[in-house]
Coordinates of C-alpha atoms and ligand atoms in Angstrom, one line a residue:
M1 CA 1.8 7.8 -43.3
D2 CA 5.3 9.0 -42.9
Q3 CA 6.7 7.2 -39.9
S4 CA 9.2 9.8 -39.0
R5 CA 6.4 12.2 -38.5
I6 CA 4.6 10.1 -35.9
R7 CA 5.0 10.6 -32.1
N8 CA 3.4 8.2 -29.6
V9 CA 3.2 9.8 -26.2
A10 CA 1.7 8.6 -22.9
I11 CA 0.6 11.2 -20.4
I12 CA 1.3 9.9 -16.9
A13 CA 0.9 11.5 -13.4
H14 CA -0.5 11.2 -10.0
V15 CA -4.3 11.6 -9.8
D16 CA -5.7 15.0 -10.5
H17 CA -2.4 16.6 -11.7
G18 CA -4.1 17.6 -14.9
K19 CA -3.6 15.0 -17.6
T20 CA -7.0 15.0 -19.1
T21 CA -7.2 18.8 -19.0
L22 CA -3.9 19.0 -20.8
V23 CA -5.2 16.8 -23.5
D24 CA -8.2 19.1 -23.9
Q25 CA -5.9 22.0 -24.6
L26 CA -3.7 20.2 -27.0
F27 CA -6.7 19.1 -29.0
K28 CA -8.4 22.5 -28.9
Q29 CA -5.3 24.4 -30.0
S30 CA -4.6 22.0 -32.9
G31 CA -7.6 23.5 -34.6
M32 CA -9.4 20.1 -35.0
F33 CA -12.7 21.5 -33.6
R34 CA -14.8 23.9 -35.5
D35 CA -14.8 27.4 -34.0
N36 CA -18.3 27.2 -32.8
Q37 CA -18.2 23.6 -31.7
A38 CA -19.2 22.9 -28.2
V39 CA -16.5 20.7 -26.7
A40 CA -17.0 19.1 -23.3
E41 CA -14.5 19.8 -20.5
R42 CA -12.2 16.8 -20.0
L43 CA -13.3 15.4 -23.3
M44 CA -11.5 12.2 -23.0
D45 CA -13.3 11.3 -19.7
S46 CA -16.1 10.0 -21.8
M47 CA -17.6 7.3 -19.5
D48 CA -20.5 8.2 -17.3
L49 CA -18.7 7.1 -14.2
E50 CA -15.7 9.3 -15.1
R51 CA -17.8 12.3 -15.6
E52 CA -19.7 11.8 -12.3
R53 CA -16.5 11.3 -10.3
G54 CA -14.2 13.6 -12.1
I55 CA -11.5 11.0 -12.5
T56 CA -10.2 9.0 -15.4
I57 CA -10.9 5.3 -15.0
S58 CA -9.9 3.9 -18.3
S59 CA -6.9 5.0 -20.4
K60 CA -7.8 6.4 -23.8
N61 CA -6.3 7.1 -27.2
G62 CA -6.5 10.2 -29.2
S63 CA -4.4 12.2 -31.6
Y64 CA -3.8 15.7 -32.9
H65 CA -1.8 17.4 -35.6
Y66 CA 1.0 19.7 -34.9
K67 CA 2.8 21.4 -37.8
D68 CA 3.4 18.4 -40.1
H69 CA 3.4 15.8 -37.3
W70 CA 0.8 13.4 -36.1
I71 CA 0.9 13.1 -32.3
N72 CA -0.8 10.1 -30.8
I73 CA -1.8 10.7 -27.2
I74 CA -2.5 8.1 -24.5
D75 CA -4.4 9.6 -21.5
T76 CA -4.0 7.4 -18.5
P77 CA -5.7 7.2 -15.1
G78 CA -3.8 8.6 -12.1
H79 CA -5.5 6.7 -9.4
A80 CA -3.4 4.0 -7.9
D81 CA -6.1 1.4 -8.2
F82 CA -5.9 1.7 -12.0
G83 CA -2.2 1.4 -12.2
G84 CA -2.5 -1.8 -14.2
Q85 CA -3.7 0.2 -17.1
V86 CA -0.6 2.4 -17.1
E87 CA 1.6 -0.7 -17.1
R88 CA 0.1 -2.0 -20.2
V89 CA -0.6 1.1 -22.3
L90 CA 3.1 2.2 -22.0
R91 CA 3.8 -0.5 -24.6
M92 CA 2.1 1.8 -27.2
A93 CA 4.3 4.8 -26.3
D94 CA 7.7 5.9 -27.5
G95 CA 7.9 8.5 -24.7
C96 CA 6.0 10.0 -21.8
L97 CA 4.9 13.4 -20.5
L98 CA 5.2 13.2 -16.7
L99 CA 2.9 15.8 -15.2
V100 CA 3.6 17.1 -11.7
D101 CA 1.5 19.6 -9.8
A102 CA 3.6 22.7 -9.2
Q103 CA 2.2 23.0 -5.7
E104 CA 2.0 19.4 -4.5
G105 CA 5.1 18.2 -6.1
P106 CA 5.6 14.5 -6.8
M107 CA 3.1 12.2 -5.1
P108 CA 3.0 8.4 -4.5
Q109 CA 1.5 7.7 -8.0
T110 CA 4.1 9.9 -9.6
Y111 CA 6.7 7.6 -8.2
F112 CA 4.8 4.5 -9.5
V113 CA 4.2 5.7 -13.0
L114 CA 7.8 7.0 -13.4
K115 CA 9.1 3.7 -12.3
K116 CA 7.0 2.0 -15.0
A117 CA 8.2 4.5 -17.6
L118 CA 11.8 3.9 -16.7
A119 CA 11.3 0.1 -16.7
N120 CA 10.1 0.5 -20.3
R121 CA 13.2 2.7 -21.1
L122 CA 11.0 5.5 -22.3
P123 CA 12.3 9.0 -22.5
V124 CA 10.4 11.4 -20.2
I125 CA 9.5 15.0 -20.5
V126 CA 8.7 16.6 -17.2
V127 CA 5.7 19.0 -17.3
I128 CA 5.4 21.1 -14.2
N129 CA 1.6 21.8 -14.4
K130 CA -0.7 24.2 -12.6
I131 CA 1.9 27.0 -12.4
D132 CA -1.0 29.4 -12.2
K133 CA -1.7 28.3 -8.6
P134 CA -0.7 31.0 -6.2
A135 CA 1.1 28.5 -4.0
A136 CA 3.0 27.0 -6.9
R137 CA 6.7 26.3 -6.2
C138 CA 8.2 25.3 -9.5
D139 CA 11.9 25.1 -8.6
W140 CA 11.2 23.0 -5.6
T141 CA 9.0 20.7 -7.7
V142 CA 11.8 20.3 -10.3
D143 CA 14.3 19.4 -7.5
Q144 CA 11.9 16.9 -6.1
V145 CA 11.4 15.3 -9.4
F146 CA 15.1 15.1 -9.9
D147 CA 15.4 13.3 -6.5
L148 CA 12.7 10.9 -7.7
F149 CA 14.7 10.0 -10.8
V150 CA 17.8 9.4 -8.6
K151 CA 15.9 7.3 -6.1
L152 CA 14.6 5.2 -9.0
D153 CA 18.1 4.7 -10.4
A154 CA 17.4 6.3 -13.7
P155 CA 20.2 5.9 -16.2
E156 CA 22.6 8.8 -16.5
N157 CA 21.2 10.0 -19.9
L158 CA 17.6 10.3 -18.5
L159 CA 18.6 12.3 -15.4
D160 CA 19.0 15.3 -17.6
F161 CA 15.3 15.3 -18.4
P162 CA 13.8 18.2 -20.3
V163 CA 11.4 20.4 -18.3
V164 CA 8.5 22.5 -19.5
Y165 CA 6.1 24.6 -17.4
A166 CA 2.3 24.7 -18.0
S167 CA -1.1 25.8 -16.9
A168 CA -3.2 23.2 -18.7
K169 CA -6.3 24.9 -17.4
A170 CA -5.3 28.3 -18.8
G171 CA -4.0 26.7 -22.0
Y172 CA -0.3 27.8 -22.1
A173 CA 3.1 26.3 -21.6
L174 CA 6.5 27.9 -21.2
F175 CA 10.1 26.8 -21.8
D176 CA 11.2 29.2 -19.1
L177 CA 9.2 30.6 -16.2
D178 CA 9.8 34.1 -17.4
G179 CA 8.6 33.4 -20.9
K180 CA 5.5 34.9 -22.4
E181 CA 2.2 33.0 -21.9
T182 CA 0.8 32.3 -25.3
N183 CA -0.2 28.7 -26.1
M184 CA 0.6 25.0 -25.6
D185 CA 3.2 24.9 -28.5
P186 CA 6.2 24.5 -26.2
I187 CA 4.8 21.1 -25.2
S188 CA 4.3 20.0 -28.8
E189 CA 7.8 21.3 -29.7
M190 CA 9.3 19.3 -26.8
I191 CA 7.5 16.2 -27.9
I192 CA 8.8 16.5 -31.4
R193 CA 12.3 17.2 -30.2
H194 CA 12.7 14.7 -27.4
I195 CA 10.5 11.8 -28.1
P196 CA 11.7 9.6 -31.0
A197 CA 9.6 8.6 -33.9
P198 CA 8.5 4.9 -33.6
S199 CA 11.4 2.6 -34.7
G200 CA 9.8 -0.4 -36.4
S201 CA 10.0 -1.3 -40.0
A202 CA 6.9 -1.4 -42.3
D203 CA 8.5 -4.2 -44.4
A204 CA 9.2 -6.5 -41.5
P205 CA 6.8 -9.3 -40.5
L206 CA 3.6 -7.9 -38.8
Q207 CA 3.6 -7.4 -35.0
M208 CA 0.8 -5.6 -33.3
Q209 CA 0.1 -6.3 -29.6
V210 CA -3.2 -5.4 -28.1
S211 CA -2.8 -3.1 -25.1
T212 CA -6.4 -2.0 -24.5
I213 CA -9.9 -3.4 -25.3
D214 CA -12.6 -1.1 -26.4
Y215 CA -16.2 -2.0 -27.3
S216 CA -18.4 -0.8 -30.2
P217 CA -22.1 -1.6 -30.3
Y218 CA -21.8 -2.3 -34.0
L219 CA -18.5 -4.1 -34.3
G220 CA -18.2 -5.8 -30.9
R221 CA -14.8 -5.9 -29.3
L222 CA -11.9 -3.8 -30.6
G223 CA -8.3 -4.4 -29.8
I224 CA -6.1 -1.3 -29.5
G225 CA -2.4 -1.3 -29.9
K226 CA 0.7 -0.1 -31.8
V227 CA 1.8 -1.7 -35.0
V228 CA 5.3 -2.4 -33.8
N229 CA 6.5 -3.8 -37.2
G230 CA 5.0 -4.5 -40.5
T231 CA 1.8 -3.4 -42.1
L232 CA -1.8 -4.2 -41.2
N233 CA -4.0 -4.5 -44.2
I234 CA -7.7 -5.5 -44.0
N235 CA -7.5 -7.8 -47.0
K236 CA -4.5 -9.8 -45.9
N237 CA -4.6 -12.9 -43.7
V238 CA -3.1 -12.6 -40.3
A239 CA -2.5 -14.9 -37.3
V240 CA -3.1 -14.1 -33.7
A241 CA -0.7 -15.3 -31.0
L242 CA -2.9 -15.9 -27.9
R243 CA -1.8 -15.5 -24.3
D244 CA -1.5 -19.3 -23.9
G245 CA 1.0 -19.6 -26.7
R246 CA -1.4 -20.9 -29.4
I247 CA -1.3 -19.2 -32.8
V248 CA -4.6 -19.2 -34.7
P249 CA -5.7 -17.6 -38.0
A250 CA -7.7 -14.4 -37.8
R251 CA -9.4 -11.9 -40.0
I252 CA -9.4 -8.2 -39.4
T253 CA -12.6 -6.6 -40.7
K254 CA -12.0 -3.0 -39.8
I255 CA -9.0 -0.8 -38.9
F256 CA -9.4 2.6 -37.2
R257 CA -7.0 5.4 -36.6
F258 CA -7.6 7.9 -33.8
E259 CA -8.3 11.4 -34.8
C260 CA -8.8 13.7 -32.0
D261 CA -11.1 11.7 -29.7
Q262 CA -12.8 9.9 -32.6
K263 CA -12.0 6.7 -34.5
V264 CA -11.7 7.0 -38.3
T265 CA -11.6 3.9 -40.6
T266 CA -8.6 3.2 -42.7
N267 CA -7.6 0.2 -44.9
I268 CA -4.0 0.1 -44.0
A269 CA -1.8 0.9 -41.0
V270 CA 2.0 0.8 -41.0
A271 CA 4.6 0.4 -38.3
G272 CA 4.5 3.1 -35.7
E273 CA 0.8 3.8 -35.9
I274 CA -1.7 3.2 -33.0
V275 CA -4.9 1.7 -34.3
A276 CA -8.0 -0.2 -33.2
V277 CA -8.9 -3.3 -35.0
A278 CA -12.2 -5.3 -35.2
G279 CA -12.9 -8.8 -36.3
M280 CA -12.0 -11.0 -33.4
E281 CA -14.7 -11.4 -30.7
E282 CA -12.5 -13.2 -28.2
I283 CA -9.7 -10.7 -28.3
T284 CA -7.8 -10.1 -25.1
V285 CA -5.1 -7.7 -23.8
G286 CA -1.7 -9.1 -24.6
V287 CA -2.4 -11.0 -27.8
T288 CA -0.2 -10.2 -30.8
F289 CA -1.5 -9.9 -34.4
T290 CA 1.3 -11.3 -36.5
D291 CA 2.4 -12.8 -39.9
P292 CA 0.9 -16.3 -40.4
D293 CA 4.0 -17.3 -42.4
N294 CA 6.4 -15.9 -39.9
P295 CA 4.7 -15.5 -36.5
R296 CA 6.5 -13.4 -34.0
P297 CA 4.5 -12.9 -30.8
L298 CA 5.6 -10.0 -28.6
P299 CA 6.3 -10.9 -25.0
L300 CA 3.3 -10.7 -22.6
I301 CA 3.0 -7.5 -20.6
E302 CA 3.9 -8.0 -16.9
I303 CA 1.3 -6.8 -14.5
D304 CA 1.7 -6.3 -10.7
P305 CA -0.4 -8.9 -8.9
P306 CA -3.7 -8.0 -7.2
T307 CA -3.7 -7.2 -3.5
L308 CA -7.4 -7.3 -2.6
A309 CA -10.1 -9.9 -3.2
M310 CA -13.9 -10.1 -2.7
H311 CA -16.5 -12.7 -3.3
F312 CA -19.3 -12.0 -5.8
V313 CA -22.2 -14.3 -5.2
P314 CA -25.7 -14.6 -6.6
N315 CA -28.3 -12.7 -4.5
D316 CA -30.2 -14.9 -2.0
S317 CA -31.8 -12.2 0.1
P318 CA -35.5 -12.3 0.6
F319 CA -35.8 -9.6 -2.1
A320 CA -33.7 -11.5 -4.6
G321 CA -34.6 -11.3 -8.3
Q322 CA -37.0 -8.3 -7.9
E323 CA -34.8 -5.6 -9.3
G324 CA -32.1 -7.0 -11.5
K325 CA -32.1 -8.3 -15.1
F326 CA -29.2 -10.6 -14.7
V327 CA -29.3 -12.5 -11.5
T328 CA -27.9 -16.0 -11.9
S329 CA -24.5 -17.4 -11.2
R330 CA -24.1 -18.1 -15.0
H331 CA -24.8 -14.4 -15.7
L332 CA -22.2 -13.4 -13.2
E333 CA -19.6 -15.8 -14.5
E334 CA -20.1 -14.6 -18.1
R335 CA -19.8 -10.9 -17.2
L336 CA -16.8 -11.4 -15.0
R337 CA -15.0 -13.4 -17.6
R338 CA -15.7 -10.7 -20.1
E339 CA -14.1 -8.2 -17.8
T340 CA -10.9 -10.2 -17.4
L341 CA -10.4 -10.2 -21.1
A342 CA -10.2 -6.4 -21.0
D343 CA -8.7 -5.9 -17.6
V344 CA -5.7 -8.1 -17.0
A345 CA -5.1 -6.6 -13.5
L346 CA -8.4 -8.4 -12.5
Q347 CA -8.5 -12.1 -11.6
V348 CA -11.6 -14.2 -11.3
E349 CA -11.8 -17.7 -9.9
P350 CA -14.8 -19.9 -8.9
L351 CA -15.2 -20.3 -5.1
Q352 CA -14.1 -23.6 -3.7
K353 CA -17.0 -23.6 -1.2
G354 CA -20.5 -22.6 -2.4
I355 CA -21.6 -20.8 -5.5
G356 CA -19.9 -17.6 -6.7
F357 CA -16.6 -16.1 -7.6
Q358 CA -13.5 -14.7 -6.0
V359 CA -12.7 -11.5 -7.7
S360 CA -9.2 -10.0 -7.1
G361 CA -8.0 -6.5 -8.0
R362 CA -5.7 -3.7 -7.1
G363 CA -7.8 -1.9 -4.5
E364 CA -11.2 -0.9 -3.2
L365 CA -11.9 1.5 -6.0
H366 CA -10.8 -1.0 -8.7
L367 CA -13.4 -3.5 -7.4
S368 CA -16.1 -1.0 -6.6
I369 CA -16.1 0.6 -10.0
L370 CA -16.6 -2.9 -11.5
I371 CA -19.5 -3.5 -9.2
E372 CA -21.0 -0.1 -10.1
K373 CA -20.6 -0.8 -13.8
M374 CA -22.3 -4.2 -13.5
R375 CA -25.1 -2.8 -11.4
R376 CA -25.8 -0.1 -14.1
E377 CA -25.9 -2.8 -16.7
G378 CA -28.7 -4.6 -14.8
Y379 CA -26.8 -7.1 -12.7
E380 CA -28.0 -8.1 -9.2
F381 CA -25.7 -9.9 -6.8
Q382 CA -24.0 -9.7 -3.4
V383 CA -20.5 -9.0 -2.4
T384 CA -18.5 -9.8 0.8
R385 CA -16.0 -7.7 2.7
P386 CA -12.7 -7.3 0.8
Q387 CA -9.8 -9.4 2.0
V388 CA -6.2 -8.6 1.4
I389 CA -4.3 -11.3 -0.4
M390 CA -1.8 -12.7 2.0
K391 CA 1.3 -14.7 1.0
E392 CA 2.9 -17.7 2.7
I393 CA 6.7 -17.5 2.4
N394 CA 8.9 -20.0 4.3
G395 CA 6.1 -20.7 6.7
K396 CA 5.7 -16.9 7.5
T397 CA 2.5 -15.0 6.6
L398 CA 3.2 -11.8 4.7
E399 CA 0.6 -9.1 3.9
P400 CA 0.6 -6.1 1.5
F401 CA 1.6 -2.7 2.9
E402 CA 0.9 0.6 1.3
E403 CA 2.9 3.9 1.4
L404 CA 0.4 6.4 2.6
T405 CA 0.9 10.1 2.2
I406 CA -1.3 12.5 4.1
D407 CA -1.5 16.3 3.8
V408 CA -3.5 18.0 6.6
D409 CA -3.9 21.2 8.5
D410 CA -1.7 21.0 11.7
R411 CA -4.8 21.0 13.9
Y412 CA -6.0 17.6 12.6
K413 CA -2.6 16.0 13.0
G414 CA -3.2 14.5 16.4
A415 CA -6.5 12.8 15.6
V416 CA -5.2 11.4 12.3
M417 CA -2.0 10.1 13.9
E418 CA -3.9 8.5 16.7
R419 CA -6.2 6.6 14.4
L420 CA -3.4 5.5 12.1
G421 CA -1.6 4.1 15.1
D422 CA -4.6 1.9 15.8
L423 CA -4.5 0.8 12.2
K424 CA -0.9 -0.4 12.6
G425 CA 0.5 2.4 10.6
Q426 CA 4.2 3.3 11.1
L427 CA 5.2 6.9 10.6
T428 CA 8.2 7.1 8.3
D429 CA 8.4 10.8 7.6
M430 CA 6.9 14.1 8.7
V431 CA 7.4 17.5 7.0
Q432 CA 5.8 20.7 8.3
R433 CA 5.2 23.7 6.2
A434 CA 3.1 26.8 6.6
G435 CA 0.5 25.4 9.0
M436 CA 0.3 22.2 7.0
V437 CA 1.9 18.9 7.7
R438 CA 2.7 16.0 5.4
L439 CA 2.8 12.6 7.1
I440 CA 4.2 9.5 5.4
Y441 CA 3.2 6.1 6.7
K442 CA 3.8 2.5 6.0
I443 CA 0.6 0.8 6.7
P444 CA -1.0 -2.6 6.1
T445 CA -3.5 -2.5 3.2
R446 CA -6.0 -4.0 5.6
G447 CA -5.8 -0.9 7.8
L448 CA -6.7 1.4 4.9
L449 CA -10.0 -0.4 4.1
G450 CA -12.6 2.2 4.7
F451 CA -10.2 4.7 6.1
R452 CA -10.8 7.3 3.4
S453 CA -14.3 8.3 4.6
E454 CA -13.2 8.3 8.2
F455 CA -10.3 10.5 7.3
M456 CA -12.6 12.9 5.4
T457 CA -14.8 13.2 8.4
A458 CA -12.0 13.7 10.8
T459 CA -10.4 16.5 8.7
K460 CA -13.7 18.1 7.7
G461 CA -13.0 17.2 4.0
M462 CA -9.9 19.3 4.0
G463 CA -7.3 16.6 4.1
I464 CA -5.6 14.9 1.2
M465 CA -4.6 11.2 1.3
N466 CA -2.9 9.0 -1.2
Y467 CA -1.5 5.6 -1.1
V468 CA 0.4 3.3 -3.3
F469 CA 1.4 -0.4 -2.9
A470 CA 4.8 -0.6 -1.2
E471 CA 5.7 -4.2 -0.5
Y472 CA 4.7 -7.4 1.2
G473 CA 5.8 -7.5 4.8
P474 CA 5.3 -9.6 8.0
F475 CA 1.7 -9.8 9.2
A476 CA 1.1 -6.8 11.5
G477 CA -1.4 -8.4 13.9
E478 CA -5.1 -7.9 14.3
I479 CA -6.7 -4.7 13.2
K480 CA -10.2 -3.5 14.2
N481 CA -11.6 -1.5 11.3
R482 CA -15.0 -1.2 12.8
T483 CA -15.7 -1.1 16.5
N484 CA -19.5 -0.8 16.5
G485 CA -22.2 -3.4 16.1
V486 CA -25.2 -3.0 13.8
L487 CA -29.0 -2.7 14.2
I488 CA -30.7 -5.5 12.4
S489 CA -34.3 -5.7 11.4
M490 CA -36.3 -8.6 13.1
E491 CA -38.9 -8.9 10.3
N492 CA -40.0 -8.2 6.8
C493 CA -41.7 -4.8 7.0
T494 CA -41.9 -1.2 6.0
T495 CA -40.1 1.2 8.2
V496 CA -42.1 3.6 10.3
A497 CA -41.0 7.0 11.4
Y498 CA -42.1 6.6 14.9
A499 CA -40.1 3.4 15.3
L500 CA -37.1 4.9 13.7
F501 CA -37.4 7.9 16.0
N502 CA -37.1 5.6 19.0
L503 CA -34.2 3.6 17.5
Q504 CA -32.2 6.8 17.1
N505 CA -31.3 6.4 20.8
R506 CA -29.7 3.1 20.0
G507 CA -27.4 4.3 17.2
R508 CA -27.2 6.0 13.8
L509 CA -29.7 4.9 11.1
F510 CA -29.0 4.1 7.5
L511 CA -32.5 4.6 6.1
G512 CA -35.6 6.7 6.5
P513 CA -39.3 5.9 6.9
G514 CA -41.5 4.2 4.3
I515 CA -38.8 1.8 3.0
K516 CA -39.4 -1.9 2.5
I517 CA -36.9 -4.0 4.4
Y518 CA -36.5 -7.7 5.3
K519 CA -35.5 -9.8 8.3
G520 CA -31.8 -9.7 8.7
Q521 CA -31.3 -6.4 6.9
I522 CA -29.0 -3.9 8.5
V523 CA -30.8 -0.7 9.3
G524 CA -28.2 1.2 11.2
E525 CA -25.1 1.2 13.4
H526 CA -25.5 0.3 17.1
S527 CA -23.8 2.7 19.5
R528 CA -22.3 -0.3 21.3
N529 CA -20.0 -2.9 20.0
S530 CA -22.6 -5.7 19.9
D531 CA -25.4 -6.3 17.3
L532 CA -29.0 -5.5 18.2
T533 CA -32.1 -6.9 16.6
V534 CA -34.8 -4.2 16.3
N535 CA -38.3 -3.6 15.0
P536 CA -38.2 -0.6 12.7
A537 CA -42.0 -1.0 12.0
K538 CA -43.3 -0.8 15.5
G539 CA -46.0 1.9 15.5
K540 CA -47.2 3.9 18.4
K541 CA -49.5 2.1 20.8
L542 CA -53.0 2.9 19.9
T543 CA -54.5 4.6 23.0
N544 CA -57.2 7.1 23.3
M545 CA -54.6 9.7 23.8
R546 CA -53.2 9.2 20.3
A547 CA -53.4 12.4 18.2
S548 CA -54.1 11.7 14.6
G549 CA -51.1 12.0 12.3
S550 CA -48.6 12.0 15.2
D551 CA -46.5 9.5 13.4
E552 CA -45.8 12.0 10.6
N553 CA -45.0 14.6 13.1
V554 CA -41.8 13.0 14.6
I555 CA -38.7 14.7 13.4
L556 CA -35.9 12.3 12.4
T557 CA -32.3 13.0 12.0
P558 CA -31.5 12.5 8.3
P559 CA -30.1 8.9 7.8
I560 CA -26.5 8.4 7.0
Q561 CA -26.0 8.2 3.2
M562 CA -23.6 5.5 2.4
S563 CA -22.0 5.2 -1.1
L564 CA -21.2 1.8 -2.5
E565 CA -17.6 2.2 -1.5
D566 CA -18.7 3.1 2.0
C567 CA -20.9 0.0 2.3
I568 CA -18.1 -2.3 1.1
A569 CA -15.6 -0.9 3.5
Y570 CA -18.2 -0.9 6.3
I571 CA -19.3 -4.5 6.4
N572 CA -17.8 -7.3 8.6
D573 CA -17.0 -10.9 7.6
D574 CA -20.5 -12.1 8.5
E575 CA -22.2 -9.4 6.5
L576 CA -23.0 -8.8 2.8
V577 CA -23.6 -5.9 0.5
E578 CA -26.6 -6.6 -1.7
V579 CA -26.3 -4.8 -5.0
T580 CA -29.1 -4.3 -7.5
P581 CA -29.7 -1.8 -10.3
K582 CA -32.0 0.1 -7.9
T583 CA -30.8 -0.4 -4.4
I584 CA -27.8 -1.1 -2.2
R585 CA -28.6 -2.9 1.0
L586 CA -26.5 -4.2 3.9
R587 CA -27.4 -7.5 5.5
K588 CA -26.3 -10.3 7.8
K589 CA -25.3 -13.5 6.0
Ligands
GTP601 N1 -5.2 25.7 -11.3 C1 -5.1 24.7 -12.2 N2 -5.9 23.7 -12.2 C2 -5.8 22.7 -13.1 C3 -4.8 22.8 -14.1 N3 -4.9 21.7 -14.9 C4 -5.9 20.9 -14.4 N4 -6.5 21.6 -13.3 C5 -7.6 21.1 -12.5 O1 -7.2 19.9 -11.8 C6 -8.4 19.0 -11.7 C7 -8.0 17.7 -12.2 O2 -7.8 17.7 -13.6 P1 -7.8 16.5 -14.6 O3 -7.4 16.9 -15.9 O4 -9.1 15.7 -14.4 O5 -6.6 15.6 -13.9 P2 -6.2 14.1 -14.3 O6 -4.7 14.1 -14.1 O7 -6.6 13.8 -15.7 O8 -6.9 13.2 -13.2 P3 -7.0 11.6 -13.2 O9 -7.2 11.2 -14.6 O10 -8.2 11.3 -12.4 O11 -5.8 11.1 -12.7 C8 -9.5 19.7 -12.5 O12 -10.3 20.3 -11.6 C9 -8.8 20.7 -13.4 O13 -9.6 21.8 -13.7 C10 -3.9 23.9 -14.1 O14 -3.1 24.1 -14.9 N5 -4.2 24.8 -13.1
MG602 MG1 -7.7 12.2 -16.3

């Protein structure tokens, strides 16, 4: 492959600003699909969980042809919890497309990803996306992006960034706002013009660093990365420089290129190409494939430290072992270790006290997605309330703070501000525009645990909130995330409608009738701040007055549906979430 015709581009942005949709259009318009081929929307969001939630969770590689160029695309997740992926995949890129929503303007994660791109000295093309929105304000957005570059101390030559306007959804891009809406070519043209071809040499000693791990049911683990220098050849011996500094011989059994969203085998890959390689089961992010006669490991990728930790422990509830396939501590350990090989932003350590593991990550979503993945694979275990990771510096306790950005209708401002005050948030900025208000807070990460669902309820689902790690600061004092106690079952039983009906006076219930529960299981929230032991199976007294079937006739308020994230955010320190492939339960320790 002619190296001067390769472009390696990462697409970065805040969550939902349209990265994956943009990739769809670039692929479609490159003519790589047959005319009648059914192509899924947000094609690159191929994991089940990504489709269900409508967000990108793992970054992915793909490519398309434009004129006589081969453009490798790296689609990245925009959610702050997955920022670790952006940090490492930027190593594969020679430039970035920074997407910014034309209505929202730059958001916290825009700042984060741009900072990472600038740290890697990558040229950036700014794409103002969603210009079809009626409330789009393109010039304002460009100004805001410029301010962001300045705030991040971008070098002079990058301040003059190229701008292109787009509607990824409608499939067109424009050099100028008054241009004609035809297709996405302006973006591809910009890529070819402003992003350099990869600079390595095909004749130099081999260097290819693994940035992402993929899994194939036939070939096992695959390492994905850019061949920075040299040539990869299946028949040649290579060495692997491991993360701990050791250099061991390795054999590559297969090499793949990315074509569109597929992998295609090849026998050889030269400097500048992005490929996936198979052959090494123990491969991890950060290792370098290199020349055995002249090994040159690339420096390890620096990753921001985790801010949140939870305990994963084997299930010891009365219902333990009934629903899961993998239930022992050994199973947990093996699975968690495997995850850390692929996700370097995750840390796993055995617990000092008792059986189980401390799992640390970047946020609630980072950890809850892992739990959900494991549960779907057949694992059964329990998790504790997430704890933020504190630091001791010079005898002072420091805790992580986030920058929180909130956009709400004016009328919800009061309620939101009051609650954020309780959670030790400090208002740092407030901008009002057309009945909406944007509030910017600095707030302890602790305060944000579980805040999202509270916020959604308080703003009737109309508010937008985003946060990004800001810094470690002095401990802000005690925060009460939950003020209510819970209703706890006093025995192993099956819930009865009549009993639940009576319990409704005591609080809000989490489950309906006919469900098997155990002693110590949490069945609802008490309306007071203390816990209450209750009997959810107590039937109506059998008297002569009893009309037959009366139990079925009571009308219950529908129970509160809690997602896994809600449960994790809800529990207190003396409580656990029990996770199995079939059920999620809350219980007292
Ligand atoms: N109006 C409009 N909507 C768009 C445009 N591009 C994307 N969207 C919509 O924005 C939403 C998010 O799009 P995605 O492509 O999933 O965004 P993303 O940046 O990949 O999101 P994450 O990967 O989760 O960070 C979807 O509902 C898209 O249909 C656009 O140009 N105009
Ligand atoms: Mg996406």
